[in-house]
PDB file of C-alpha atoms in Angstrom:
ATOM      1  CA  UNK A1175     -59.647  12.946  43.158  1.00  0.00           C
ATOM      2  CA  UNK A1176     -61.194  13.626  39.729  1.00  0.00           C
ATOM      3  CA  UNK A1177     -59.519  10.715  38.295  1.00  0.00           C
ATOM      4  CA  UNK A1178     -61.267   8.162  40.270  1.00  0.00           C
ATOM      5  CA  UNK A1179     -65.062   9.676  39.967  1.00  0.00           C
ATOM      6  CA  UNK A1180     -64.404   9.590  36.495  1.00  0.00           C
ATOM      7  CA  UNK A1181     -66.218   6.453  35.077  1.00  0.00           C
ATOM      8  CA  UNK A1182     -63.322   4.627  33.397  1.00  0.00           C
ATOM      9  CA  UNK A1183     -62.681   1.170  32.958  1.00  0.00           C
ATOM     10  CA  UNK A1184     -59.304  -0.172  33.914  1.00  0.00           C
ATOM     11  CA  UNK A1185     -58.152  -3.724  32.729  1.00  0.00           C
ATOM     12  CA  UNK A1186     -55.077  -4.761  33.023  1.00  0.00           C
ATOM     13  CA  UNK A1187     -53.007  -7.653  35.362  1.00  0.00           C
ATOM     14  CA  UNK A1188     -53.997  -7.441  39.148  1.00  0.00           C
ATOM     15  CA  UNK A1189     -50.980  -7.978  41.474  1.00  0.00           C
ATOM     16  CA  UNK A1190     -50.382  -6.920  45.170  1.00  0.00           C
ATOM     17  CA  UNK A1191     -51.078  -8.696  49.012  1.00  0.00           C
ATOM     18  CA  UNK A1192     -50.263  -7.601  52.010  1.00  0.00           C
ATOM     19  CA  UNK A1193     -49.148  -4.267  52.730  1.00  0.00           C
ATOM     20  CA  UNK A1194     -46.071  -5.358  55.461  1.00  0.00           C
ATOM     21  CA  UNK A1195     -45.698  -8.069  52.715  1.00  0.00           C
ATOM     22  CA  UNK A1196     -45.278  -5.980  49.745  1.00  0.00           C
ATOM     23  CA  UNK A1197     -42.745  -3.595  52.201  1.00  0.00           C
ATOM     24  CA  UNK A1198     -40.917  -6.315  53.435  1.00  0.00           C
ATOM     25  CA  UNK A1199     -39.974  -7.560  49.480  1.00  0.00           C
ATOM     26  CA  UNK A1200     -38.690  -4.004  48.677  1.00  0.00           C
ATOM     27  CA  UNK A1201     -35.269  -4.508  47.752  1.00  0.00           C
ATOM     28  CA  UNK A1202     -34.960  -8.618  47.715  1.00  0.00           C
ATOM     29  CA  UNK A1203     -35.435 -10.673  44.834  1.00  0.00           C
ATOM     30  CA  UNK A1204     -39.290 -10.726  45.566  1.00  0.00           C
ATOM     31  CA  UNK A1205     -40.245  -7.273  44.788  1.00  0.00           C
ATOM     32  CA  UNK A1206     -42.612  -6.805  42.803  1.00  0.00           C
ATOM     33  CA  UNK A1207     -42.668  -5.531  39.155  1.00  0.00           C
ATOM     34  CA  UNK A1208     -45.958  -3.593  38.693  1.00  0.00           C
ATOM     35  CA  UNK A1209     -45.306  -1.285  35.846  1.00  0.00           C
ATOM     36  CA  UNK A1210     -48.392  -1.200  34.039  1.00  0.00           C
ATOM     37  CA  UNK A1211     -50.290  -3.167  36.341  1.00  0.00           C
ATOM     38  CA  UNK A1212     -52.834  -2.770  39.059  1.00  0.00           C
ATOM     39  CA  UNK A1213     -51.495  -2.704  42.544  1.00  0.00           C
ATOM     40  CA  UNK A1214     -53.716  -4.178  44.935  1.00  0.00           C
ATOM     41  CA  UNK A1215     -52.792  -3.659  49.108  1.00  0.00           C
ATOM     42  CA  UNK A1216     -54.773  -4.661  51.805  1.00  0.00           C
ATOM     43  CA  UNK A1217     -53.668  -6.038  55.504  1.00  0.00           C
ATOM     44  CA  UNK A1218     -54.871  -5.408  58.608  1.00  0.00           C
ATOM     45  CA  UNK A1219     -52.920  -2.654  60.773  1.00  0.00           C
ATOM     46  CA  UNK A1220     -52.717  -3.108  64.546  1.00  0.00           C
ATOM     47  CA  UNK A1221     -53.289  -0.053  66.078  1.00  0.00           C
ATOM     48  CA  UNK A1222     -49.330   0.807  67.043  1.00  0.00           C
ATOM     49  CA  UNK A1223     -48.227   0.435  62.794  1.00  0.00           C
ATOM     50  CA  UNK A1224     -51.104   3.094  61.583  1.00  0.00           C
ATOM     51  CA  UNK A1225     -48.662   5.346  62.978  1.00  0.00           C
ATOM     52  CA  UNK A1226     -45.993   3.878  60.412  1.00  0.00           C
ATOM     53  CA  UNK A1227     -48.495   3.859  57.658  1.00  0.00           C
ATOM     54  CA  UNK A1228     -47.796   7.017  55.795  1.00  0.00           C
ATOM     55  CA  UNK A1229     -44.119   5.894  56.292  1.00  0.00           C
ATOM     56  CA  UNK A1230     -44.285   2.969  54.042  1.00  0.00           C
ATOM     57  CA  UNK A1231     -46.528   4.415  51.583  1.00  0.00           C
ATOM     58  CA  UNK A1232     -44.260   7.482  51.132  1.00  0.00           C
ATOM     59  CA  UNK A1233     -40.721   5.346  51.225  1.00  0.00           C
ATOM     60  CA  UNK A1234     -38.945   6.041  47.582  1.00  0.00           C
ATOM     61  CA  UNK A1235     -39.017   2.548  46.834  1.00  0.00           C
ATOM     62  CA  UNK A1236     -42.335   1.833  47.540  1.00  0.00           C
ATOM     63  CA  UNK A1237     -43.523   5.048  46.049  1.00  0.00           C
ATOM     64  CA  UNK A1238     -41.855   3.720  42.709  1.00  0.00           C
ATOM     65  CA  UNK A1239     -44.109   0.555  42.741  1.00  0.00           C
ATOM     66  CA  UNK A1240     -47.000   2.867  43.324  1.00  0.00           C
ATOM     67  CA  UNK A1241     -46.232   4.887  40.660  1.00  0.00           C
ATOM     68  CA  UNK A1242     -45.526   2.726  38.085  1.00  0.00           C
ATOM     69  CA  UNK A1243     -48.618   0.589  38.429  1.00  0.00           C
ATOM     70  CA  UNK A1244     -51.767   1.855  36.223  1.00  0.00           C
ATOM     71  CA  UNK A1245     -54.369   1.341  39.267  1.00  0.00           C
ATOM     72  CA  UNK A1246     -53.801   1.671  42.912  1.00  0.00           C
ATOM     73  CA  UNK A1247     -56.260  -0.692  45.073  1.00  0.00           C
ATOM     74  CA  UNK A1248     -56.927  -0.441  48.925  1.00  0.00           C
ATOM     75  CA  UNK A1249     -58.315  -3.037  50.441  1.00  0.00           C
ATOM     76  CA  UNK A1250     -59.383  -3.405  53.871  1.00  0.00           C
ATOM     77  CA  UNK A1251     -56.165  -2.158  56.117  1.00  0.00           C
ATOM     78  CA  UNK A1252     -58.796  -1.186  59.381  1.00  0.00           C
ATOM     79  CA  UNK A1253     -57.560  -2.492  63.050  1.00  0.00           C
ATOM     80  CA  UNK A1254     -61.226  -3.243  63.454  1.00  0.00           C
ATOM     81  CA  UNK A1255     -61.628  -6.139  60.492  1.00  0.00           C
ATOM     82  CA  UNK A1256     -61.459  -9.150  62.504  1.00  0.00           C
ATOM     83  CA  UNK A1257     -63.326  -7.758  65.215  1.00  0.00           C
TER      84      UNK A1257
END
C-alpha cells in the first residue's frame, strides 16, 4: 500500500510474539494493550492452520489490537522456516 513505500520512520514501543499466542490471550487477562504501539507477529503455520489464517487476523477482537497499534509487523509465519 502507499503507506508502507512511503519512507517514514516509525518509533515507538515494539510488542507482539506469536501469532496462536497473541490469539490465544484475546479475551484473558494477558491480552495485549497495543494502542499506539507497534505490533509485531510472527509464528510458524503448519500447513492445515494457513487455512485459519485470515480467520484470526479478521476476528473483531484481534482486528481491534491491529488497529489500534501504530505499526503492524510480519514476521516469518511460512510452513517452510524450519525446513
Amino acid at each position: 500500500n502507499l503507506t508502507a513505500q512511503a519512507a517514514i520512520e516509525i518509533i515507538g514501543t515494539t510488542m507482539g510474539g506469536l501469532l496462536t499466542s497473541l490469539y490465544g490471550c484475546i479475551g484473558t487477562f494477558w491480552e495485549l494493550h497495543t494502542d499506539n504501539k507497534i505490533l509485531f507477529i510472527e509464528g510458524v503455520i503448519e500447513p492445515f492452520e494457513l487455512l485459519s489464517l485470515d480467520h484470526v487476523l479478521y476476528h473483531p477482537r484481534f482486528l481491534r489490537l491491529i488497529v489500534k497499534s501504530k505499526a503492524l509487523v510480519f514476521g516469518d509465519i511460512s510452513p517452510f522456516s524450519l525446513k
